[in-house]
Short mmCIF file of C-alpha atoms in Angstrom, two decimals:
data_model
loop_
_atom_site.label_atom_id
_atom_site.label_comp_id
_atom_site.label_asym_id
_atom_site.label_seq_id
_atom_site.Cartn_x
_atom_site.Cartn_y
_atom_site.Cartn_z
CA UNK A 1 28.03 23.65 310.74
CA UNK A 2 29.24 23.58 307.53
CA UNK A 3 27.06 25.88 305.15
CA UNK A 4 25.65 24.72 302.34
CA UNK A 5 26.78 26.08 299.10
CA UNK A 6 23.10 26.08 297.52
CA UNK A 7 20.22 26.64 300.07
CA UNK A 8 16.91 25.79 297.82
CA UNK A 9 14.60 26.83 300.76
CA UNK A 10 14.64 30.57 299.34
CA UNK A 11 14.08 29.56 295.33
CA UNK A 12 10.79 31.23 294.92
CA UNK A 13 12.27 34.55 295.94
CA UNK A 14 15.99 33.36 294.27
CA UNK A 15 13.96 33.18 291.00
CA UNK A 16 11.77 36.32 291.32
CA UNK A 17 15.18 38.27 292.31
CA UNK A 18 17.24 36.85 289.62
CA UNK A 19 14.77 37.13 286.99
CA UNK A 20 14.25 40.88 287.82
CA UNK A 21 17.83 41.62 288.12
CA UNK A 22 18.50 39.82 285.05
CA UNK A 23 16.06 42.10 283.50
CA UNK A 24 17.70 45.35 284.72
CA UNK A 25 21.00 44.87 283.83
CA UNK A 26 19.80 43.50 279.92
CA UNK A 27 19.82 47.17 278.56
CA UNK A 28 22.90 48.29 280.73
CA UNK A 29 24.94 45.37 279.38
CA UNK A 30 24.51 46.35 275.97
CA UNK A 31 24.72 49.69 276.38
CA UNK A 32 28.11 49.16 278.13
CA UNK A 33 29.46 46.82 275.54
CA UNK A 34 29.04 49.60 273.26
CA UNK A 35 30.72 52.04 275.15
CA UNK A 36 33.80 49.95 275.85
CA UNK A 37 34.12 49.79 272.24
CA UNK A 38 34.06 46.24 271.82
CA UNK A 39 30.24 46.17 270.96
CA UNK A 40 27.16 45.10 272.55
CA UNK A 41 28.10 41.46 272.14
CA UNK A 42 30.79 41.71 274.83
CA UNK A 43 28.81 43.39 277.33
CA UNK A 44 26.41 40.76 277.21
CA UNK A 45 29.02 38.27 277.13
CA UNK A 46 30.47 39.37 280.11
CA UNK A 47 27.45 40.42 282.27
CA UNK A 48 26.60 36.59 281.30
CA UNK A 49 30.30 35.16 282.84
CA UNK A 50 30.63 37.32 285.59
CA UNK A 51 26.84 37.03 286.59
CA UNK A 52 26.81 33.52 287.22
CA UNK A 53 30.40 32.79 288.38
CA UNK A 54 30.95 35.80 290.55
CA UNK A 55 27.50 34.93 292.41
CA UNK A 56 28.72 30.94 292.43
CA UNK A 57 32.00 31.66 293.97
CA UNK A 58 31.75 35.12 295.61
CA UNK A 59 31.55 36.14 299.60
CA UNK A 60 28.28 37.92 298.81
CA UNK A 61 24.65 35.81 298.96
CA UNK A 62 22.72 38.28 297.05
CA UNK A 63 25.51 40.16 294.83
CA UNK A 64 24.20 40.85 290.99
CA UNK A 65 27.32 41.42 289.46
CA UNK A 66 28.00 42.39 285.28
CA UNK A 67 29.96 45.15 283.50
CA UNK A 68 29.28 48.80 285.66
CA UNK A 69 30.28 52.07 284.95
CA UNK A 70 33.78 52.23 286.34
CA UNK A 71 34.81 49.22 285.01
CA UNK A 72 33.21 49.45 281.36
CA UNK A 73 35.02 53.74 281.47
CA UNK A 74 38.93 51.93 282.10
CA UNK A 75 37.64 49.11 279.66
CA UNK A 76 37.03 51.46 277.07
CA UNK A 77 40.34 53.25 277.55
CA UNK A 78 42.24 50.44 277.37
CA UNK A 79 40.69 49.56 273.98
CA UNK A 80 41.33 52.97 272.38
CA UNK A 81 45.06 52.70 273.49
CA UNK A 82 45.24 49.20 271.96
CA UNK A 83 43.59 49.83 268.89
CA UNK A 84 45.81 53.15 268.49
CA UNK A 85 49.28 50.62 268.80
CA UNK A 86 47.75 48.05 266.62
CA UNK A 87 45.78 49.44 263.96
CA UNK A 88 42.43 47.71 264.79
CA UNK A 89 40.03 45.88 267.05
CA UNK A 90 40.60 42.57 265.56
CA UNK A 91 44.48 43.36 265.72
CA UNK A 92 44.43 44.29 269.51
CA UNK A 93 41.83 41.89 270.53
CA UNK A 94 44.57 39.44 271.89
CA UNK A 95 46.34 42.10 274.38
CA UNK A 96 42.70 43.69 275.11
CA UNK A 97 41.39 40.00 276.32
CA UNK A 98 44.70 39.03 278.25
CA UNK A 99 44.82 42.32 280.16
CA UNK A 100 41.10 41.39 281.76
CA UNK A 101 42.02 37.86 282.42
CA UNK A 102 45.18 39.21 284.06
CA UNK A 103 43.24 41.92 285.84
CA UNK A 104 40.63 38.89 287.09
CA UNK A 105 44.12 36.85 288.03
CA UNK A 106 44.77 39.93 290.21
CA UNK A 107 41.87 39.85 291.74
CA UNK A 108 41.65 36.40 292.76
CA UNK A 109 45.36 36.79 294.48
CA UNK A 110 43.78 39.98 295.85
CA UNK A 111 41.39 37.74 297.56
CA UNK A 112 44.17 35.13 299.20
CA UNK A 113 46.12 37.61 300.30
CA UNK A 114 43.58 39.61 302.06
CA UNK A 115 44.05 42.76 300.22
CA UNK A 116 40.02 43.53 300.94
CA UNK A 117 41.04 44.89 304.27
CA UNK A 118 42.91 47.50 303.06
CA UNK A 119 40.30 49.14 300.96
CA UNK A 120 39.05 50.36 303.77
CA UNK A 121 42.20 52.86 303.77
CA UNK A 122 41.37 54.89 300.84
CA UNK A 123 40.03 58.48 301.84
CA UNK A 124 36.37 59.69 301.23
CA UNK A 125 37.90 62.58 298.56
CA UNK A 126 39.90 59.99 296.42
CA UNK A 127 37.26 58.02 295.98
CA UNK A 128 34.72 60.59 295.61
CA UNK A 129 36.64 62.32 292.68
CA UNK A 130 37.56 58.94 290.85
CA UNK A 131 34.18 58.11 290.94
CA UNK A 132 32.52 61.51 289.80
CA UNK A 133 35.15 61.54 286.93
CA UNK A 134 34.38 58.20 285.45
CA UNK A 135 30.36 59.42 285.71
CA UNK A 136 31.73 62.69 283.75
CA UNK A 137 33.03 60.66 281.50
CA UNK A 138 30.12 58.48 280.99
CA UNK A 139 27.98 60.99 280.23
CA UNK A 140 30.80 63.40 277.93
CA UNK A 141 31.49 60.45 275.78
CA UNK A 142 27.53 59.90 274.95
CA UNK A 143 26.91 63.25 273.74
CA UNK A 144 27.57 62.70 270.24
CA UNK A 145 26.34 58.74 270.13
CA UNK A 146 23.01 61.01 271.95
CA UNK A 147 22.63 63.11 268.60
CA UNK A 148 23.27 60.61 266.54
CA UNK A 149 27.38 61.22 265.73
CA UNK A 150 30.30 58.61 265.77
CA UNK A 151 31.75 58.34 269.79
CA UNK A 152 34.96 60.13 270.39
CA UNK A 153 37.44 58.30 272.09
CA UNK A 154 38.22 60.41 274.62
CA UNK A 155 36.66 63.37 276.90
CA UNK A 156 39.11 66.07 275.11
CA UNK A 157 38.18 64.59 271.66
CA UNK A 158 34.68 65.36 272.51
CA UNK A 159 35.44 69.30 273.91
CA UNK A 160 37.54 69.78 271.49
CA UNK A 161 34.73 68.59 268.53
CA UNK A 162 31.63 70.40 270.27
CA UNK A 163 30.94 72.72 267.85
CA UNK A 164 30.27 69.95 265.17
CA UNK A 165 27.54 68.50 267.77
CA UNK A 166 25.36 71.47 266.93
CA UNK A 167 26.11 71.79 262.84
CA UNK A 168 26.04 67.73 262.02
CA UNK A 169 23.16 66.38 264.95
CA UNK A 170 20.52 64.16 263.75
CA UNK A 171 16.98 65.33 264.72
CA UNK A 172 15.65 62.16 264.85
CA UNK A 173 18.15 60.69 267.28
CA UNK A 174 18.15 63.54 269.83
CA UNK A 175 14.41 63.03 269.81
CA UNK A 176 14.58 59.59 270.28
CA UNK A 177 17.45 59.99 272.89
CA UNK A 178 15.28 62.14 274.69
CA UNK A 179 12.31 60.25 274.35
CA UNK A 180 14.62 57.48 276.24
CA UNK A 181 15.65 59.61 279.22
CA UNK A 182 11.98 60.65 279.30
CA UNK A 183 10.51 57.33 280.20
CA UNK A 184 13.70 56.25 282.35
CA UNK A 185 12.87 59.30 284.77
CA UNK A 186 9.11 59.28 284.62
CA UNK A 187 7.89 55.45 284.37
CA UNK A 188 8.99 54.93 288.34
CA UNK A 189 6.24 57.42 288.61
CA UNK A 190 3.50 55.13 286.92
CA UNK A 191 5.06 51.58 288.48
CA UNK A 192 7.92 50.32 289.90
CA UNK A 193 7.23 46.89 288.81
CA UNK A 194 8.92 46.98 285.47
CA UNK A 195 12.28 48.62 285.66
CA UNK A 196 12.17 51.69 283.93
CA UNK A 197 15.57 51.37 281.73
CA UNK A 198 13.70 48.17 280.08
CA UNK A 199 10.46 50.04 279.36
CA UNK A 200 12.90 52.76 278.05
CA UNK A 201 14.80 50.51 275.58
CA UNK A 202 12.09 48.89 274.25
CA UNK A 203 9.56 51.80 273.93
CA UNK A 204 12.06 53.93 272.25
CA UNK A 205 13.31 50.88 269.83
CA UNK A 206 9.89 50.21 268.82
CA UNK A 207 9.51 54.02 268.03
CA UNK A 208 12.46 54.06 265.64
CA UNK A 209 11.53 50.51 264.46
CA UNK A 210 7.68 51.28 263.10
CA UNK A 211 8.25 55.10 262.16
CA UNK A 212 11.35 54.11 259.87
CA UNK A 213 14.02 56.57 261.75
CA UNK A 214 17.34 57.10 260.42
CA UNK A 215 19.31 56.73 263.42
CA UNK A 216 22.25 54.51 263.57
CA UNK A 217 21.77 51.22 265.32
CA UNK A 218 23.82 48.36 267.22
CA UNK A 219 23.79 46.07 264.64
CA UNK A 220 23.74 42.37 264.64
CA UNK A 221 24.35 40.32 267.83
CA UNK A 222 25.59 36.63 267.19
CA UNK A 223 23.16 33.95 268.43
CA UNK A 224 24.44 30.55 270.53
CA UNK A 225 26.91 30.20 272.81
CA UNK A 226 30.22 32.13 272.75
CA UNK A 227 33.38 30.89 271.62
CA UNK A 228 36.71 30.53 273.46
CA UNK A 229 38.67 33.60 272.52
CA UNK A 230 41.92 33.42 274.45
CA UNK A 231 44.14 31.61 271.66
CA UNK A 232 46.00 34.26 270.44
CA UNK A 233 46.78 35.84 273.66
CA UNK A 234 50.21 33.55 273.66
CA UNK A 235 51.37 35.38 270.56
CA UNK A 236 51.01 39.15 272.37
CA UNK A 237 54.17 40.80 271.98
CA UNK A 238 56.15 41.24 275.57
CA UNK A 239 56.84 44.99 274.28
CA UNK A 240 52.86 45.46 275.71
CA UNK A 241 53.42 43.88 279.10
CA UNK A 242 53.58 47.19 281.19
CA UNK A 243 50.44 48.21 279.33
CA UNK A 244 48.70 44.84 280.23
CA UNK A 245 49.61 45.31 284.05
CA UNK A 246 48.88 48.68 284.24
CA UNK A 247 45.30 48.51 282.79
CA UNK A 248 44.84 45.08 284.70
CA UNK A 249 45.76 46.47 288.26
CA UNK A 250 43.87 49.31 287.98
CA UNK A 251 40.42 47.05 286.86
CA UNK A 252 41.51 44.82 289.36
CA UNK A 253 41.82 47.68 292.06
CA UNK A 254 38.40 49.40 290.91
CA UNK A 255 36.25 46.30 290.49
CA UNK A 256 37.71 45.16 294.23
CA UNK A 257 36.16 48.42 295.52
CA UNK A 258 33.24 48.65 293.23
CA UNK A 259 32.07 45.32 294.21
CA UNK A 260 33.04 45.27 298.02
CA UNK A 261 30.38 49.14 298.07
CA UNK A 262 28.15 47.02 296.47
CA UNK A 263 28.31 44.09 299.45
CA UNK A 264 28.18 46.74 302.11
CA UNK A 265 24.91 47.73 300.65
CA UNK A 266 23.65 44.26 300.33
CA UNK A 267 24.76 43.76 304.66
CA UNK A 268 22.79 46.81 305.31
CA UNK A 269 19.80 45.42 303.72
CA UNK A 270 19.46 42.12 304.31
CA UNK A 271 21.58 42.33 307.89
CA UNK A 272 23.91 40.09 306.87
CA UNK A 273 27.82 39.81 306.37
CA UNK A 274 29.23 39.53 303.27
CA UNK A 275 33.38 37.34 303.01
CA UNK A 276 35.29 39.99 301.48
CA UNK A 277 38.02 37.76 300.69
CA UNK A 278 35.76 35.05 298.87
CA UNK A 279 33.96 38.17 297.29
CA UNK A 280 37.10 39.08 295.69
CA UNK A 281 38.32 35.24 294.40
CA UNK A 282 34.48 35.27 292.83
CA UNK A 283 34.87 38.17 291.18
CA UNK A 284 38.01 37.62 289.85
CA UNK A 285 37.01 34.03 288.44
CA UNK A 286 34.38 35.76 286.54
CA UNK A 287 35.93 38.42 285.08
CA UNK A 288 38.72 35.80 283.83
CA UNK A 289 36.13 33.66 282.72
CA UNK A 290 34.24 36.96 280.68
CA UNK A 291 37.75 37.05 278.84
CA UNK A 292 37.58 33.34 277.92
CA UNK A 293 34.75 34.46 275.40
CA UNK A 294 35.37 37.98 274.69
CA UNK A 295 33.29 39.80 277.37
CA UNK A 296 34.13 43.09 279.28
CA UNK A 297 34.68 42.78 283.18
CA UNK A 298 32.13 43.61 285.74
CA UNK A 299 31.95 44.08 289.41
CA UNK A 300 29.27 43.84 291.97
CA UNK A 301 26.49 45.87 290.35
CA UNK A 302 24.51 48.35 293.05
CA UNK A 303 21.12 48.46 291.06
CA UNK A 304 21.30 45.14 290.03
CA UNK A 305 21.86 43.93 293.69
CA UNK A 306 19.17 46.69 294.93
CA UNK A 307 16.48 45.11 293.05
CA UNK A 308 17.42 41.31 293.14
CA UNK A 309 17.16 42.07 297.28
CA UNK A 310 13.52 43.90 296.98
CA UNK A 311 12.49 41.04 294.93
CA UNK A 312 13.00 38.69 296.77
CA UNK A 313 16.90 37.46 295.99
CA UNK A 314 18.18 35.38 299.34
CA UNK A 315 21.04 33.31 298.45
CA UNK A 316 23.93 32.62 295.58
CA UNK A 317 21.04 30.87 293.07
CA UNK A 318 19.70 34.50 293.20
CA UNK A 319 22.68 35.93 291.43
CA UNK A 320 23.52 32.74 289.37
CA UNK A 321 19.67 32.89 287.87
CA UNK A 322 19.98 36.68 286.66
CA UNK A 323 23.13 35.44 284.55
CA UNK A 324 21.61 32.92 283.04
CA UNK A 325 18.47 34.97 282.34
CA UNK A 326 21.31 37.05 280.10
CA UNK A 327 22.19 34.07 278.51
CA UNK A 328 18.55 32.88 277.65
CA UNK A 329 18.01 36.38 276.28
CA UNK A 330 21.69 35.54 274.03
CA UNK A 331 19.93 32.54 272.88
CA UNK A 332 16.97 33.59 271.37
CA UNK A 333 16.68 36.84 271.35
CA UNK A 334 20.30 38.20 270.11
CA UNK A 335 18.94 39.13 266.35
CA UNK A 336 16.19 41.29 268.13
CA UNK A 337 19.01 43.24 269.66
CA UNK A 338 20.63 44.38 266.42
CA UNK A 339 17.58 46.89 266.19
CA UNK A 340 18.07 48.88 269.24
CA UNK A 341 19.38 52.33 268.20
CA UNK A 342 22.90 53.76 269.66
CA UNK A 343 21.05 57.11 270.83
CA UNK A 344 18.69 54.81 272.95
CA UNK A 345 21.82 53.29 274.57
CA UNK A 346 23.22 56.83 274.84
CA UNK A 347 20.07 58.09 276.68
CA UNK A 348 20.45 55.20 278.97
CA UNK A 349 23.79 55.77 279.85
CA UNK A 350 23.59 59.48 280.44
CA UNK A 351 21.39 58.97 283.45
CA UNK A 352 23.65 56.07 284.86
CA UNK A 353 26.55 58.46 284.59
CA UNK A 354 24.90 61.23 286.68
CA UNK A 355 24.38 58.70 289.13
CA UNK A 356 27.94 57.54 289.40
CA UNK A 357 28.93 61.23 290.08
CA UNK A 358 29.06 62.23 293.88
CA UNK A 359 27.10 65.05 294.03
CA UNK A 360 27.25 64.97 298.05
CA UNK A 361 30.81 65.64 297.98
CA UNK A 362 30.60 68.35 295.03
CA UNK A 363 28.30 70.13 296.92
CA UNK A 364 30.19 70.13 300.46
CA UNK A 365 33.66 71.26 298.64
CA UNK A 366 33.58 74.65 300.00
CA UNK A 367 32.36 73.37 303.37
CA UNK A 368 34.94 70.13 304.32
CA UNK A 369 38.89 70.65 305.06
CA UNK A 370 40.30 72.55 302.00
CA UNK A 371 43.22 69.61 301.62
CA UNK A 372 40.39 67.23 301.06
CA UNK A 373 38.46 69.51 298.87
CA UNK A 374 41.51 69.72 296.84
CA UNK A 375 42.64 66.02 296.43
CA UNK A 376 38.67 65.63 295.60
CA UNK A 377 39.08 68.34 292.63
CA UNK A 378 42.48 66.96 291.52
CA UNK A 379 41.57 63.40 291.24
CA UNK A 380 38.27 64.06 289.25
CA UNK A 381 39.92 66.38 286.92
CA UNK A 382 42.68 63.95 285.99
CA UNK A 383 40.15 61.07 285.67
CA UNK A 384 37.76 62.93 283.29
CA UNK A 385 40.17 64.54 281.25
CA UNK A 386 43.84 62.92 281.37
CA UNK A 387 45.09 59.10 282.46
CA UNK A 388 42.35 57.15 284.94
CA UNK A 389 45.98 55.29 284.94
CA UNK A 390 47.82 58.15 286.64
CA UNK A 391 44.55 59.30 288.25
CA UNK A 392 44.42 56.17 290.42
CA UNK A 393 48.22 55.99 291.02
CA UNK A 394 47.94 59.74 292.40
CA UNK A 395 44.98 58.80 294.34
CA UNK A 396 46.47 56.04 296.09
CA UNK A 397 50.00 58.13 296.67
CA UNK A 398 47.48 61.17 298.04
CA UNK A 399 45.71 58.29 300.42
CA UNK A 400 49.41 57.66 301.91
CA UNK A 401 50.76 61.32 302.49
CA UNK A 402 47.35 61.85 303.72
CA UNK A 403 47.37 58.37 306.19
CA UNK A 404 51.10 59.55 307.51
CA UNK A 405 50.24 63.20 307.67
CA UNK A 406 47.13 62.90 309.80
CA UNK A 407 48.07 59.76 311.52
CA UNK A 408 50.87 60.68 314.18
CA UNK A 409 50.91 58.13 317.18
CA UNK A 410 47.17 57.56 316.83
CA UNK A 411 46.13 53.91 317.43
CA UNK A 412 43.02 51.39 317.20
CA UNK A 413 42.83 51.44 320.98
CA UNK A 414 41.63 54.52 321.18
CA UNK A 415 38.80 53.71 318.49
CA UNK A 416 37.54 50.72 320.84
CA UNK A 417 33.92 50.36 321.85
CA UNK A 418 32.42 48.73 324.06
CA UNK A 419 29.30 48.80 326.69
CA UNK A 420 30.30 51.44 329.78
CA UNK A 421 30.43 48.55 332.16
CA UNK A 422 33.18 46.63 329.80
CA UNK A 423 35.18 49.31 327.62
CA UNK A 424 38.10 47.43 326.18
CA UNK A 425 41.13 48.14 328.14
CA UNK A 426 39.71 51.27 329.94
CA UNK A 427 38.69 51.85 332.88
CA UNK A 428 35.25 54.78 332.94
CA UNK A 429 36.49 58.33 333.64
CA UNK A 430 36.72 59.96 337.16
CA UNK A 431 33.66 61.73 336.36
CA UNK A 432 31.89 59.34 334.85
CA UNK A 433 31.83 56.85 337.63
CA UNK A 434 28.26 57.67 339.47
CA UNK A 435 26.21 57.30 336.18
CA UNK A 436 28.10 54.26 335.10
CA UNK A 437 26.98 52.76 338.04
CA UNK A 438 23.19 53.12 337.58
CA UNK A 439 23.18 53.22 333.57
CA UNK A 440 25.54 50.84 332.60
CA UNK A 441 23.19 48.63 330.47
CA UNK A 442 21.11 51.51 328.90
CA UNK A 443 24.09 54.10 327.62
CA UNK A 444 27.10 53.84 325.92
CA UNK A 445 30.01 56.24 326.08
CA UNK A 446 32.77 56.36 323.16
CA UNK A 447 35.76 57.91 324.23
CA UNK A 448 37.40 59.45 320.98
CA UNK A 449 41.18 60.60 320.71
CA UNK A 450 42.88 62.47 318.05
CA UNK A 451 42.10 63.06 314.61
CA UNK A 452 38.98 61.05 313.26
CA UNK A 453 40.17 60.43 309.56
CA UNK A 454 39.92 58.03 307.01
CA UNK A 455 42.85 55.63 308.46
CA UNK A 456 40.01 54.24 311.39
CA UNK A 457 36.62 55.12 309.90
CA UNK A 458 36.13 51.90 308.90
CA UNK A 459 36.90 50.47 311.95
CA UNK A 460 34.78 53.20 314.03
CA UNK A 461 32.09 52.32 312.32
CA UNK A 462 32.16 48.19 312.51
CA UNK A 463 32.43 48.82 316.11
CA UNK A 464 29.23 51.06 316.64
CA UNK A 465 27.44 48.45 314.11
CA UNK A 466 28.34 45.78 316.88
CA UNK A 467 26.71 47.90 319.68
CA UNK A 468 23.62 46.10 321.06
CA UNK A 469 20.01 47.36 319.57
CA UNK A 470 18.53 47.93 322.83
CA UNK A 471 21.18 50.72 324.17
CA UNK A 472 19.03 54.04 324.92
CA UNK A 473 21.08 56.57 324.38
CA UNK A 474 25.26 56.98 323.19
CA UNK A 475 27.62 59.45 324.46
CA UNK A 476 30.72 60.73 321.92
CA UNK A 477 33.53 62.10 324.40
CA UNK A 478 35.02 64.49 321.22
CA UNK A 479 36.48 67.02 323.59
CA UNK A 480 40.00 65.33 322.43
CA UNK A 481 39.59 65.42 318.97
CA UNK A 482 40.83 68.34 317.09
CA UNK A 483 40.21 67.56 314.03
CA UNK A 484 37.69 66.00 311.61
CA UNK A 485 38.28 64.79 307.99
CA UNK A 486 35.89 64.42 305.42
CA UNK A 487 35.62 60.60 305.71
CA UNK A 488 35.72 60.81 309.69
CA UNK A 489 33.09 63.39 308.90
CA UNK A 490 30.79 61.36 306.65
CA UNK A 491 31.18 58.55 308.97
CA UNK A 492 30.27 60.09 311.85
CA UNK A 493 27.60 61.32 309.77
CA UNK A 494 26.47 57.88 308.93
CA UNK A 495 26.60 56.67 312.26
CA UNK A 496 24.49 59.25 313.82
CA UNK A 497 21.42 58.38 311.31
CA UNK A 498 21.73 54.44 312.03
CA UNK A 499 21.63 55.04 315.64
CA UNK A 500 19.17 57.56 315.32
CA UNK A 501 17.06 55.05 313.03
CA UNK A 502 17.28 52.27 315.35
CA UNK A 503 15.93 54.57 318.12
CA UNK A 504 19.06 55.59 319.96
CA UNK A 505 19.70 58.87 321.09
CA UNK A 506 23.38 60.47 320.15
CA UNK A 507 24.94 62.57 322.75
CA UNK A 508 27.86 64.71 322.09
CA UNK A 509 30.07 65.85 324.60
CA UNK A 510 33.10 68.51 324.51
CA UNK A 511 32.69 69.30 320.28
CA UNK A 512 36.14 71.49 319.67
CA UNK A 513 36.01 74.32 317.09
CA UNK A 514 36.82 72.47 313.83
CA UNK A 515 34.58 70.05 314.33
CA UNK A 516 31.53 71.60 315.32
CA UNK A 517 32.60 74.30 312.28
CA UNK A 518 32.16 71.00 310.09
CA UNK A 519 29.37 69.60 311.52
CA UNK A 520 27.38 72.57 311.33
CA UNK A 521 28.87 73.09 307.46
CA UNK A 522 27.25 69.98 306.29
CA UNK A 523 23.89 70.08 308.67
CA UNK A 524 24.74 67.13 311.04
CA UNK A 525 23.96 70.01 313.63
CA UNK A 526 21.14 70.51 313.42
CA UNK A 527 19.53 67.74 311.33
CA UNK A 528 20.54 65.06 313.01
CA UNK A 529 21.56 65.84 316.22
CA UNK A 530 19.81 68.99 317.54
CA UNK A 531 21.44 71.61 320.12
CA UNK A 532 19.74 70.17 322.97
CA UNK A 533 21.79 66.96 322.61
CA UNK A 534 25.33 69.07 322.47
CA UNK A 535 26.99 69.78 325.91
CA UNK A 536 30.02 70.86 327.32
CA UNK A 537 30.92 68.94 329.95
CA UNK A 538 29.81 65.27 330.47
CA UNK A 539 28.14 65.79 333.59
CA UNK A 540 25.53 68.09 331.55
CA UNK A 541 24.71 65.16 329.64
CA UNK A 542 24.43 63.06 332.66
CA UNK A 543 22.11 65.70 333.89
CA UNK A 544 20.12 65.55 330.70
CA UNK A 545 19.94 62.01 330.38
CA UNK A 546 19.07 61.00 333.69
CA UNK A 547 15.27 62.84 333.18
CA UNK A 548 15.00 60.98 330.14
CA UNK A 549 15.81 57.70 331.53
CA UNK A 550 13.44 57.98 334.76
#
């Protein structure tokens, strides 16, 4: 039976979810627009176009899309580069919008070419380093606006001009920014029914307005429907095509990763399965239409998606309503937004930046394999203080090198999972047969071969998630796993956490020295797997399980 494009039986939940998601997205759209260098209006236009059309054509039913931190950082780098070569934002606008348009087109092509299936091969250290770098960029670039000063165009410029921050700061802006951050963090302790970002935006703006604080403001936002802005792209000089292609590819790759990660979160919350290729097509269409009206590109927004689902959103209607809410704000309240202080937006973006930083990966730097730690730090530093283009290129290159170095002749055949009574293309091992006959419907034995690394972690995770919920225990035979990298380590951690959450006991057999050290370093042992669930031989695990399964 063909699935309907729209299912109105959940309209009440979709309306509530979309409304809340739109309210959450409003302050962030304005803030990301300002940070991009194109102005708050561009952020709002992007949130409307991507929000509506990514939901309409995308492959994740409950996805709320719009400008995100990572996408905005890349957009800001493009805007700064284009302005430098063209003299002003107006002169550079055609190049900027052409890049956004081509980036969206690349995403559509990615969807048709099934590129989504290759995203899983990005190793954890590369993604972690890049995302942490993006988070730090957001924080660093907001230091001057937070203090009521003009924004620097790069992180290096901020570091170089740091002394002026302590001599020329605006006291009123600092107070207002601090109030914004305080409300952002403290208001959820009072209630989570109203988004703290919106309360912080409105509350701090009202304080500035009624006390007549002398702080820089957003300025007037045009009301009414946006106009078509792509008329000038046909006149773009061919000498900038390489710039356009470079940044468009980065936007497309990053937007795809950002969106698909959010789709996975939505799947976990709703117990559904998104269509990765359709999601990329939808995101690409949304970003192309955002470019057409002068908006910045976006991706699946984790925060908006989570609040949409928690507020009752069930279908793509919720994402469309989220975009329509922002359109209503543009049409009705655009002039009021002119009074929002830039330091308030900085106060909203700084916490967002810190949320993007992967503190988990940074905390484990001294505990994970050294090559993974080096890759993470290298990508982080290049992202934060160098070129985003180079960071992405080096990250992809390192991913390929790591894959070639560690893959060897490991095949996915060694990572197949099935009930012990039906292990794909594999019979129970000789020392498992007796136990197999009696407990084949209650216990699954998973044989792992070779190093567990990023190349197969996604496949392994999908196979484990496909296991029946009524299984009492899973035995992981790891006596043939000599090495676990950071991606494999966090995959095992996530799998064990999910299995234990559904009441399934996880038994580990034959853990080698390096994996054992890694598991203990990040507290998988004993926090997730107590010592009594570790066994040197499979027979010892059988004795233990027989006593528990009687």
